[in-house]
């Protein structure tokens, strides 16, 4: 690999890491200029890799989907409860508000594509959990879309709430309890 190519790859990885961290802060999307500053790169370098915030958001989301796919594959060898996996996905949804905002700005067909990709990744673990009796027999992987929308509605409705984190956590617990065959003791 040429030095220029390895520098470009390293810069891209740095930009993605910094952007992912920025997407976990607050509710506003951090401008690309700020991403460049935090990554200690020139603005032109960031724009060369990602022409706009949407492109950067999609790249971060794709990276997270790849990580989730690897995690689901690893679970085949050492399964952990599907509830933990789903709770982790929902925690990402709740904590990455700027990324969710960018996702919501996409045309509907792209939103559906990305949502379907997420469902496709989660389906094998979902089916294993259902076969193991963890999940109710009458739920389908596509029902996860409803779960994501309910959590999204709870986050949006709780934006002015004093104890929003607690309220969202309770909503997530209630939604998950309804999805699973056996409700864990608290």
mmCIF file of C-alpha atoms in Angstrom:
data_model
loop_
_atom_site.group_PDB
_atom_site.id
_atom_site.type_symbol
_atom_site.label_atom_id
_atom_site.label_comp_id
_atom_site.label_asym_id
_atom_site.label_seq_id
_atom_site.Cartn_x
_atom_site.Cartn_y
_atom_site.Cartn_z
ATOM 1 C CA UNK A 1 0.000 0.000 0.000
ATOM 2 C CA UNK A 2 1.364 3.402 -0.922
ATOM 3 C CA UNK A 3 2.062 5.930 1.835
ATOM 4 C CA UNK A 4 -0.571 8.267 0.365
ATOM 5 C CA UNK A 5 -3.178 5.532 0.430
ATOM 6 C CA UNK A 6 -2.373 4.505 4.022
ATOM 7 C CA UNK A 7 -2.536 8.172 5.102
ATOM 8 C CA UNK A 8 -5.913 8.534 3.406
ATOM 9 C CA UNK A 9 -7.225 5.397 5.137
ATOM 10 C CA UNK A 10 -5.898 6.547 8.491
ATOM 11 C CA UNK A 11 -7.482 9.981 7.989
ATOM 12 C CA UNK A 12 -10.820 8.391 7.051
ATOM 13 C CA UNK A 13 -10.747 6.167 10.146
ATOM 14 C CA UNK A 14 -9.922 9.176 12.323
ATOM 15 C CA UNK A 15 -12.761 11.202 10.829
ATOM 16 C CA UNK A 16 -15.224 8.343 11.365
ATOM 17 C CA UNK A 17 -14.106 7.831 14.978
ATOM 18 C CA UNK A 18 -14.348 11.534 15.785
ATOM 19 C CA UNK A 19 -17.718 11.818 14.030
ATOM 20 C CA UNK A 20 -19.083 8.806 15.913
ATOM 21 C CA UNK A 21 -18.056 10.446 19.187
ATOM 22 C CA UNK A 22 -19.667 13.716 18.062
ATOM 23 C CA UNK A 23 -22.910 11.913 17.179
ATOM 24 C CA UNK A 24 -23.113 10.790 20.816
ATOM 25 C CA UNK A 25 -23.122 14.385 22.068
ATOM 26 C CA UNK A 26 -26.263 16.422 22.569
ATOM 27 C CA UNK A 27 -28.901 16.651 19.893
ATOM 28 C CA UNK A 28 -27.339 18.868 17.231
ATOM 29 C CA UNK A 29 -25.223 17.642 14.359
ATOM 30 C CA UNK A 30 -21.637 18.836 14.726
ATOM 31 C CA UNK A 31 -20.530 20.752 11.589
ATOM 32 C CA UNK A 32 -17.864 19.170 9.387
ATOM 33 C CA UNK A 33 -15.515 22.032 10.232
ATOM 34 C CA UNK A 34 -15.706 21.027 13.899
ATOM 35 C CA UNK A 35 -15.109 17.374 12.995
ATOM 36 C CA UNK A 36 -11.980 18.501 11.110
ATOM 37 C CA UNK A 37 -10.784 20.507 14.126
ATOM 38 C CA UNK A 38 -11.353 17.613 16.546
ATOM 39 C CA UNK A 39 -9.648 15.182 14.165
ATOM 40 C CA UNK A 40 -6.755 17.622 13.779
ATOM 41 C CA UNK A 41 -7.151 17.534 10.020
ATOM 42 C CA UNK A 42 -7.735 20.205 7.450
ATOM 43 C CA UNK A 43 -11.271 20.959 6.333
ATOM 44 C CA UNK A 44 -10.336 19.973 2.782
ATOM 45 C CA UNK A 45 -9.281 16.515 4.001
ATOM 46 C CA UNK A 46 -12.648 15.955 5.686
ATOM 47 C CA UNK A 47 -14.569 17.255 2.670
ATOM 48 C CA UNK A 48 -12.505 15.075 0.328
ATOM 49 C CA UNK A 49 -13.719 12.012 2.208
ATOM 50 C CA UNK A 50 -17.226 13.251 3.052
ATOM 51 C CA UNK A 51 -18.719 16.027 0.925
ATOM 52 C CA UNK A 52 -21.475 16.771 3.460
ATOM 53 C CA UNK A 53 -22.821 15.797 6.871
ATOM 54 C CA UNK A 54 -25.255 13.314 5.365
ATOM 55 C CA UNK A 55 -22.423 11.388 3.675
ATOM 56 C CA UNK A 56 -20.505 11.370 6.946
ATOM 57 C CA UNK A 57 -23.582 10.225 8.895
ATOM 58 C CA UNK A 58 -24.259 7.420 6.439
ATOM 59 C CA UNK A 59 -20.633 6.277 6.673
ATOM 60 C CA UNK A 60 -20.801 6.219 10.490
ATOM 61 C CA UNK A 61 -24.121 4.336 10.360
ATOM 62 C CA UNK A 62 -22.664 1.818 7.891
ATOM 63 C CA UNK A 63 -19.692 1.308 10.198
ATOM 64 C CA UNK A 64 -22.034 0.686 13.142
ATOM 65 C CA UNK A 65 -24.082 -1.794 11.101
ATOM 66 C CA UNK A 66 -20.900 -3.687 10.198
ATOM 67 C CA UNK A 67 -19.925 -3.810 13.884
ATOM 68 C CA UNK A 68 -23.411 -5.059 14.790
ATOM 69 C CA UNK A 69 -23.226 -7.714 12.051
ATOM 70 C CA UNK A 70 -19.898 -8.930 13.479
ATOM 71 C CA UNK A 71 -21.370 -8.985 16.978
ATOM 72 C CA UNK A 72 -24.379 -11.039 15.840
ATOM 73 C CA UNK A 73 -22.046 -13.479 14.033
ATOM 74 C CA UNK A 74 -19.912 -13.832 17.159
ATOM 75 C CA UNK A 75 -23.045 -14.584 19.144
ATOM 76 C CA UNK A 76 -23.561 -17.726 17.102
ATOM 77 C CA UNK A 77 -20.604 -19.246 18.942
ATOM 78 C CA UNK A 78 -21.326 -17.768 22.377
ATOM 79 C CA UNK A 79 -24.921 -16.538 22.427
ATOM 80 C CA UNK A 80 -25.992 -13.946 24.934
ATOM 81 C CA UNK A 81 -29.596 -12.985 25.548
ATOM 82 C CA UNK A 82 -31.262 -11.255 22.602
ATOM 83 C CA UNK A 83 -32.675 -8.770 25.093
ATOM 84 C CA UNK A 84 -29.128 -7.502 25.756
ATOM 85 C CA UNK A 85 -28.444 -7.149 22.043
ATOM 86 C CA UNK A 86 -31.702 -5.309 21.417
ATOM 87 C CA UNK A 87 -31.192 -3.105 24.484
ATOM 88 C CA UNK A 88 -27.748 -2.167 23.119
ATOM 89 C CA UNK A 89 -29.254 -1.214 19.732
ATOM 90 C CA UNK A 90 -31.927 0.872 21.460
ATOM 91 C CA UNK A 91 -29.312 2.534 23.665
ATOM 92 C CA UNK A 92 -27.447 3.551 20.502
ATOM 93 C CA UNK A 93 -30.685 4.954 19.091
ATOM 94 C CA UNK A 94 -31.279 6.990 22.243
ATOM 95 C CA UNK A 95 -27.693 8.191 22.649
ATOM 96 C CA UNK A 96 -26.938 9.061 19.012
ATOM 97 C CA UNK A 97 -29.560 11.795 18.519
ATOM 98 C CA UNK A 98 -27.654 13.745 15.826
ATOM 99 C CA UNK A 99 -27.210 10.548 13.809
ATOM 100 C CA UNK A 100 -30.904 9.720 14.159
ATOM 101 C CA UNK A 101 -31.725 13.276 13.059
ATOM 102 C CA UNK A 102 -29.625 12.821 9.903
ATOM 103 C CA UNK A 103 -31.295 9.479 9.289
ATOM 104 C CA UNK A 104 -34.741 11.116 9.567
ATOM 105 C CA UNK A 105 -33.706 13.687 6.940
ATOM 106 C CA UNK A 106 -33.080 10.967 4.352
ATOM 107 C CA UNK A 107 -35.687 10.292 1.694
ATOM 108 C CA UNK A 108 -38.167 7.671 2.936
ATOM 109 C CA UNK A 109 -36.908 4.940 0.605
ATOM 110 C CA UNK A 110 -33.374 5.311 2.024
ATOM 111 C CA UNK A 111 -34.736 5.249 5.559
ATOM 112 C CA UNK A 112 -36.530 2.008 4.690
ATOM 113 C CA UNK A 113 -33.364 0.555 3.147
ATOM 114 C CA UNK A 114 -31.335 1.286 6.276
ATOM 115 C CA UNK A 115 -34.073 0.014 8.585
ATOM 116 C CA UNK A 116 -34.362 -3.183 6.538
ATOM 117 C CA UNK A 117 -30.586 -3.650 6.713
ATOM 118 C CA UNK A 118 -30.787 -3.406 10.507
ATOM 119 C CA UNK A 119 -33.641 -5.930 10.637
ATOM 120 C CA UNK A 120 -31.728 -8.295 8.342
ATOM 121 C CA UNK A 121 -28.714 -8.153 10.671
ATOM 122 C CA UNK A 122 -30.817 -8.776 13.788
ATOM 123 C CA UNK A 123 -33.021 -11.532 12.305
ATOM 124 C CA UNK A 124 -30.699 -14.530 12.921
ATOM 125 C CA UNK A 125 -30.292 -13.626 16.609
ATOM 126 C CA UNK A 126 -34.026 -12.875 16.791
ATOM 127 C CA UNK A 127 -34.891 -16.320 15.383
ATOM 128 C CA UNK A 128 -32.461 -18.062 17.764
ATOM 129 C CA UNK A 129 -34.003 -16.232 20.716
ATOM 130 C CA UNK A 130 -37.462 -17.210 19.544
ATOM 131 C CA UNK A 131 -36.421 -20.858 19.145
ATOM 132 C CA UNK A 132 -34.930 -20.752 22.663
ATOM 133 C CA UNK A 133 -38.205 -19.425 24.074
ATOM 134 C CA UNK A 134 -36.789 -15.991 24.964
ATOM 135 C CA UNK A 135 -39.092 -14.154 22.553
ATOM 136 C CA UNK A 136 -42.812 -14.536 22.182
ATOM 137 C CA UNK A 137 -43.777 -16.876 19.338
ATOM 138 C CA UNK A 138 -46.171 -14.363 17.782
ATOM 139 C CA UNK A 139 -43.640 -11.579 17.097
ATOM 140 C CA UNK A 140 -41.784 -11.118 13.816
ATOM 141 C CA UNK A 141 -38.450 -9.478 13.071
ATOM 142 C CA UNK A 142 -40.260 -6.649 11.267
ATOM 143 C CA UNK A 143 -41.995 -5.861 14.576
ATOM 144 C CA UNK A 144 -38.633 -4.476 15.650
ATOM 145 C CA UNK A 145 -39.397 -1.477 13.438
ATOM 146 C CA UNK A 146 -42.361 -0.739 15.718
ATOM 147 C CA UNK A 147 -40.089 -0.994 18.742
ATOM 148 C CA UNK A 148 -37.669 1.524 17.207
ATOM 149 C CA UNK A 149 -40.539 3.895 16.382
ATOM 150 C CA UNK A 150 -42.005 3.632 19.899
ATOM 151 C CA UNK A 151 -38.654 4.419 21.448
ATOM 152 C CA UNK A 152 -38.193 7.289 18.999
ATOM 153 C CA UNK A 153 -41.603 8.684 19.964
ATOM 154 C CA UNK A 154 -40.697 8.406 23.653
ATOM 155 C CA UNK A 155 -37.436 10.274 23.095
ATOM 156 C CA UNK A 156 -39.185 12.992 21.080
ATOM 157 C CA UNK A 157 -42.029 13.355 23.603
ATOM 158 C CA UNK A 158 -39.631 13.445 26.523
ATOM 159 C CA UNK A 159 -37.424 16.176 25.130
ATOM 160 C CA UNK A 160 -38.832 18.689 27.633
ATOM 161 C CA UNK A 161 -39.147 16.227 30.522
ATOM 162 C CA UNK A 162 -37.079 16.869 33.638
ATOM 163 C CA UNK A 163 -36.097 13.209 33.998
ATOM 164 C CA UNK A 164 -35.978 12.271 30.321
ATOM 165 C CA UNK A 165 -33.313 9.573 30.709
ATOM 166 C CA UNK A 166 -35.364 7.756 33.348
ATOM 167 C CA UNK A 167 -38.555 8.086 31.304
ATOM 168 C CA UNK A 168 -36.932 6.752 28.144
ATOM 169 C CA UNK A 169 -35.321 3.898 30.079
ATOM 170 C CA UNK A 170 -38.746 2.962 31.507
ATOM 171 C CA UNK A 171 -40.331 3.047 28.049
ATOM 172 C CA UNK A 172 -37.562 0.832 26.671
ATOM 173 C CA UNK A 173 -38.085 -1.629 29.546
ATOM 174 C CA UNK A 174 -41.856 -1.716 29.000
ATOM 175 C CA UNK A 175 -41.466 -2.228 25.251
ATOM 176 C CA UNK A 176 -38.890 -4.967 25.751
ATOM 177 C CA UNK A 177 -41.024 -6.651 28.426
ATOM 178 C CA UNK A 178 -43.876 -6.892 25.941
ATOM 179 C CA UNK A 179 -41.615 -8.448 23.342
ATOM 180 C CA UNK A 180 -40.095 -11.180 25.447
ATOM 181 C CA UNK A 181 -41.718 -14.394 26.636
ATOM 182 C CA UNK A 182 -40.384 -14.161 30.162
ATOM 183 C CA UNK A 183 -40.045 -10.822 31.910
ATOM 184 C CA UNK A 184 -36.855 -10.698 34.024
ATOM 185 C CA UNK A 185 -37.168 -9.844 37.705
ATOM 186 C CA UNK A 186 -36.031 -6.318 38.612
#
